[in-house]
Short mmCIF file of C-alpha atoms in Angstrom, two decimals:
data_model
loop_
_atom_site.label_atom_id
_atom_site.label_comp_id
_atom_site.label_asym_id
_atom_site.label_seq_id
_atom_site.Cartn_x
_atom_site.Cartn_y
_atom_site.Cartn_z
CA MET A 1 30.89 12.86 19.64
CA LYS A 2 30.60 16.45 19.47
CA LEU A 3 33.40 18.80 18.44
CA PRO A 4 33.11 22.20 20.16
CA PHE A 5 36.70 23.15 19.20
CA LEU A 6 35.82 23.25 15.54
CA ARG A 7 34.47 26.50 13.90
CA PRO A 8 32.05 27.18 11.03
CA LEU A 9 32.99 28.13 7.52
CA LEU A 10 36.85 27.21 7.39
CA ALA A 11 37.37 29.55 10.48
CA ALA A 12 39.57 26.98 12.26
CA LEU A 13 42.15 24.86 11.07
CA LEU A 14 43.54 22.25 13.66
CA MET A 15 47.14 21.35 13.05
CA SER A 16 48.55 18.19 14.40
CA ALA A 17 52.39 18.12 14.09
CA GLY A 18 52.70 14.31 13.75
CA LEU A 19 49.94 14.04 11.32
CA ALA A 20 50.96 16.87 9.12
CA GLN A 21 54.43 15.35 8.67
CA ALA A 22 52.93 12.15 7.59
CA THR A 23 53.30 11.14 4.02
CA ALA A 24 50.15 9.16 3.80
CA PRO A 25 48.95 8.06 0.54
CA ASN A 26 45.94 9.71 -1.21
CA ASP A 27 43.31 7.22 -0.19
CA GLU A 28 40.23 7.11 2.10
CA ALA A 29 41.75 4.30 4.20
CA SER A 30 44.70 6.61 4.99
CA VAL A 31 42.57 9.21 5.94
CA ARG A 32 40.40 7.29 8.19
CA LYS A 33 43.46 5.92 10.08
CA ASN A 34 45.07 9.23 10.58
CA LEU A 35 41.65 10.77 11.90
CA ASP A 36 41.29 7.80 14.30
CA THR A 37 44.78 8.60 15.46
CA PHE A 38 43.97 12.34 15.97
CA PHE A 39 40.66 11.61 17.73
CA GLY A 40 42.17 8.80 19.93
CA THR A 41 39.04 6.66 19.09
CA GLN A 42 37.38 5.32 16.15
CA ALA A 43 35.00 8.31 15.57
CA VAL A 44 34.80 7.85 11.81
CA GLU A 45 31.78 6.38 10.05
CA SER A 46 32.85 7.03 6.43
CA VAL A 47 35.45 8.94 4.21
CA LYS A 48 34.83 10.03 0.58
CA LYS A 49 37.05 12.13 -1.64
CA THR A 50 35.22 15.19 -3.02
CA PRO A 51 35.76 16.81 -6.41
CA TYR A 52 36.48 20.14 -4.48
CA GLY A 53 40.18 21.14 -3.97
CA GLY A 54 41.38 17.79 -2.95
CA LEU A 55 38.95 17.59 0.28
CA TYR A 56 37.78 14.62 1.76
CA GLU A 57 34.24 14.34 3.37
CA VAL A 58 34.26 12.81 6.69
CA VAL A 59 30.99 11.58 8.36
CA LEU A 60 31.54 11.13 12.04
CA LYS A 61 29.65 8.36 13.94
CA SER A 62 27.75 11.34 15.79
CA GLY A 63 26.41 12.30 12.38
CA GLU A 64 28.57 15.30 11.96
CA LEU A 65 30.11 16.12 8.59
CA ILE A 66 33.54 17.78 8.43
CA TYR A 67 36.40 17.83 5.63
CA THR A 68 40.04 17.39 5.60
CA ASP A 69 42.88 16.89 3.20
CA ALA A 70 44.82 13.74 2.27
CA THR A 71 47.33 14.00 5.06
CA VAL A 72 44.75 15.22 7.77
CA SER A 73 46.91 18.19 8.24
CA TYR A 74 43.73 20.42 8.94
CA LEU A 75 40.02 19.89 9.67
CA VAL A 76 37.23 21.93 8.33
CA ASP A 77 33.89 22.34 10.00
CA GLY A 78 31.74 24.51 7.78
CA GLN A 79 29.60 24.76 4.47
CA LEU A 80 30.87 23.69 1.22
CA ILE A 81 29.22 25.75 -1.56
CA ASP A 82 29.60 24.89 -5.22
CA ALA A 83 30.44 28.34 -6.51
CA LYS A 84 29.12 27.46 -10.04
CA THR A 85 25.83 26.29 -9.23
CA LYS A 86 25.52 27.98 -5.79
CA ARG A 87 24.35 24.61 -4.29
CA ASN A 88 25.19 23.98 -0.57
CA ILE A 89 26.83 20.69 -0.90
CA THR A 90 27.18 20.14 2.89
CA GLN A 91 23.58 20.73 3.53
CA ALA A 92 22.34 18.35 0.69
CA ARG A 93 24.58 15.72 1.82
CA LEU A 94 23.41 16.12 5.58
CA ASN A 95 19.77 15.92 4.31
CA GLN A 96 20.89 12.60 2.48
CA LEU A 97 22.57 11.22 5.63
CA GLN A 98 19.52 12.14 7.89
CA LYS A 99 16.91 10.42 5.80
CA ILE A 100 15.52 7.21 7.07
CA ASP A 101 13.38 4.46 5.60
CA PHE A 102 10.03 5.34 6.87
CA ALA A 103 8.70 1.85 6.18
CA THR A 104 10.70 0.62 8.75
CA LEU A 105 9.36 2.69 11.73
CA PRO A 106 7.50 0.44 14.30
CA LEU A 107 4.34 2.48 13.96
CA ASP A 108 2.66 0.30 16.66
CA GLN A 109 4.87 2.02 19.25
CA ALA A 110 3.33 5.49 18.33
CA ILE A 111 0.27 7.20 19.04
CA LYS A 112 -1.96 7.23 15.89
CA GLN A 113 -4.09 10.22 14.90
CA VAL A 114 -6.21 10.34 11.56
CA LYS A 115 -7.33 13.59 10.20
CA GLY A 116 -9.76 13.67 7.28
CA ASN A 117 -8.84 11.00 4.82
CA GLY A 118 -5.48 10.41 6.35
CA LYS A 119 -3.66 9.95 3.04
CA ARG A 120 -0.60 12.05 3.92
CA VAL A 121 1.52 10.43 6.63
CA VAL A 122 4.05 11.95 9.02
CA ALA A 123 5.78 10.77 12.04
CA SER A 124 7.35 12.66 15.06
CA PHE A 125 9.61 11.99 18.00
CA GLU A 126 8.24 14.25 20.85
CA ASP A 127 8.98 14.77 24.75
CA PRO A 128 5.81 15.69 26.65
CA ASN A 129 7.80 18.52 28.41
CA CYS A 130 9.14 20.04 25.35
CA GLY A 131 7.73 23.51 24.63
CA TYR A 132 8.17 23.27 21.01
CA CYS A 133 6.40 20.10 20.80
CA LYS A 134 3.44 21.89 22.50
CA ARG A 135 3.45 24.45 19.87
CA LEU A 136 3.54 21.89 17.35
CA ALA A 137 0.72 19.96 18.84
CA LYS A 138 -1.53 23.20 18.62
CA ASP A 139 -0.51 23.66 14.94
CA LEU A 140 -1.27 20.16 14.15
CA GLN A 141 -4.98 20.77 15.20
CA GLY A 142 -5.29 22.51 11.90
CA LEU A 143 -3.76 19.65 9.73
CA LYS A 144 -6.01 18.08 7.20
CA ASP A 145 -6.13 14.77 5.50
CA ALA A 146 -3.17 13.25 7.20
CA THR A 147 -2.22 10.49 9.60
CA VAL A 148 0.25 11.48 12.25
CA TYR A 149 2.29 9.14 14.27
CA THR A 150 3.62 10.52 17.54
CA PHE A 151 6.41 8.50 19.06
CA LEU A 152 6.84 9.37 22.72
CA TYR A 153 10.48 10.25 23.33
CA PRO A 154 11.13 11.38 26.88
CA ILE A 155 14.67 12.75 26.88
CA LEU A 156 14.32 15.93 28.90
CA SER A 157 13.79 14.62 32.35
CA PRO A 158 12.49 11.70 34.51
CA ASP A 159 9.02 13.42 34.63
CA SER A 160 8.98 13.41 30.84
CA THR A 161 9.35 9.40 31.17
CA GLU A 162 6.41 9.38 33.69
CA LYS A 163 4.22 11.40 31.62
CA SER A 164 5.01 9.53 28.62
CA ARG A 165 4.11 6.19 30.43
CA ASN A 166 0.93 7.71 31.77
CA ILE A 167 -0.34 8.84 28.35
CA TRP A 168 0.54 5.53 26.75
CA CYS A 169 -1.22 3.67 29.26
CA SER A 170 -4.49 5.86 28.91
CA LYS A 171 -7.54 4.31 27.34
CA ASP A 172 -7.53 6.98 24.57
CA LYS A 173 -3.77 7.84 24.01
CA ALA A 174 -4.46 10.41 21.32
CA ALA A 175 -6.87 12.34 23.56
CA ALA A 176 -4.55 12.08 26.57
CA TRP A 177 -1.72 13.33 24.59
CA ASN A 178 -3.62 16.38 23.03
CA ASP A 179 -5.29 17.11 26.44
CA TRP A 180 -1.79 17.45 27.96
CA MET A 181 -0.03 19.23 25.04
CA THR A 182 -2.64 21.61 24.16
CA GLY A 183 -4.62 21.96 27.36
CA ASN A 184 -2.18 21.19 30.03
CA LYS A 185 -4.38 18.61 31.51
CA THR A 186 -2.10 16.11 33.45
CA PRO A 187 -2.63 12.53 32.25
CA ALA A 188 -3.93 10.11 34.86
CA ALA A 189 -1.44 7.93 36.66
CA ALA A 190 -0.76 4.41 34.67
CA PRO A 191 -2.62 1.65 36.14
CA ALA A 192 -0.49 -1.30 37.73
CA GLY A 193 0.92 -3.82 35.23
CA CYS A 194 0.46 -1.51 32.20
CA ASP A 195 3.14 -2.41 29.48
CA THR A 196 5.28 0.58 28.92
CA THR A 197 8.23 -1.14 26.94
CA ALA A 198 7.17 0.84 24.10
CA ILE A 199 8.68 4.00 25.62
CA ASP A 200 11.90 2.29 26.26
CA LYS A 201 11.79 1.05 22.67
CA ASN A 202 11.12 4.54 21.33
CA VAL A 203 14.26 6.02 23.21
CA ALA A 204 16.53 3.30 21.66
CA LEU A 205 14.95 3.89 18.37
CA GLY A 206 15.60 7.68 18.57
CA GLN A 207 19.10 7.22 19.60
CA LYS A 208 19.70 4.84 16.69
CA LEU A 209 18.19 7.55 14.40
CA ARG A 210 20.18 10.14 15.93
CA VAL A 211 17.29 12.07 17.09
CA SER A 212 18.99 14.59 19.35
CA GLY A 213 16.22 16.94 19.79
CA THR A 214 12.38 17.24 20.01
CA PRO A 215 10.37 17.53 18.02
CA THR A 216 11.96 15.84 15.22
CA ILE A 217 9.53 15.07 12.30
CA PHE A 218 9.88 12.58 9.40
CA THR A 219 7.73 12.77 6.32
CA ALA A 220 6.77 9.63 4.39
CA ASP A 221 9.74 9.90 1.89
CA GLY A 222 12.02 9.56 4.91
CA ASN A 223 13.19 13.24 5.02
CA ARG A 224 13.95 15.00 8.47
CA LEU A 225 12.46 18.03 9.70
CA PRO A 226 14.15 19.17 13.04
CA GLY A 227 12.17 21.38 15.37
CA ALA A 228 8.65 22.65 15.41
CA VAL A 229 8.44 23.96 11.63
CA PRO A 230 5.62 26.09 10.70
CA LEU A 231 2.36 24.37 9.54
CA ALA A 232 2.73 25.63 6.09
CA GLN A 233 6.27 24.31 5.75
CA LEU A 234 5.09 20.90 7.11
CA GLU A 235 2.10 20.80 4.77
CA GLN A 236 4.36 21.48 1.83
CA ALA A 237 6.87 18.77 2.88
CA MET A 238 3.99 16.30 3.53
CA THR A 239 2.49 17.00 0.06
CA GLN A 240 5.97 16.54 -1.61
CA ALA A 241 6.38 13.28 0.24
CA ALA A 242 2.97 12.13 -0.93
CA GLY A 243 3.80 12.98 -4.54
CA GLY A 244 6.95 10.93 -4.42
CA LYS A 245 9.16 14.04 -4.69
CA ASP A 246 12.39 14.34 -2.71
CA ALA A 247 12.34 17.45 -0.53
CA SER A 248 16.04 17.26 0.15
CA LYS A 249 16.85 17.85 -3.60
#
């Protein structure tokens, strides 16, 4: 559920007369109830009181993070910064919320490429018609000592689905993927009877993980890197993940 009417950094305070007059007790259950009333649907995933000015952290089912007070007299969409430590509390929390358990990824549904010793591992969700994905594919040609799992995630157009199925049904999936992404060589049509259910499963998986854009990259420690990050940044994140460090902290 997107909230286009909210504005960054405390710029918009949405007043609801009925809610503002409410004398709700100071607890998470009351905040959740009032928010569900405000949105007109059960849009809230979790509510937690913060140590900052009586604010409550609200995680929506869409994955968005907002703040409110005990009586839901206003909503805040913006970055919460700890003035003492200068730490971005909102971004740190979003990083935590967006992490996944890498071990649960169904890697058999992805195209596997091993480079060098393959020790560092990364997974990405990509659409074959995504320009940023093509840029990432070219950058990954220079990646060393890594195993790359590419989940075909066609979300841009019906042609994306067709190309994904054709690539998945190729004798050499990795070659077909790279030929298209780096050389613009159209993959051959999938043979009759080829099982492409992995593509449908990938779309369902991506939706479950709230992958809303491509490419979306996950390092072995579960951290999420949205977009075609520069190779140097990806290398750093992968090295941190391989060393057991949490890049979100």
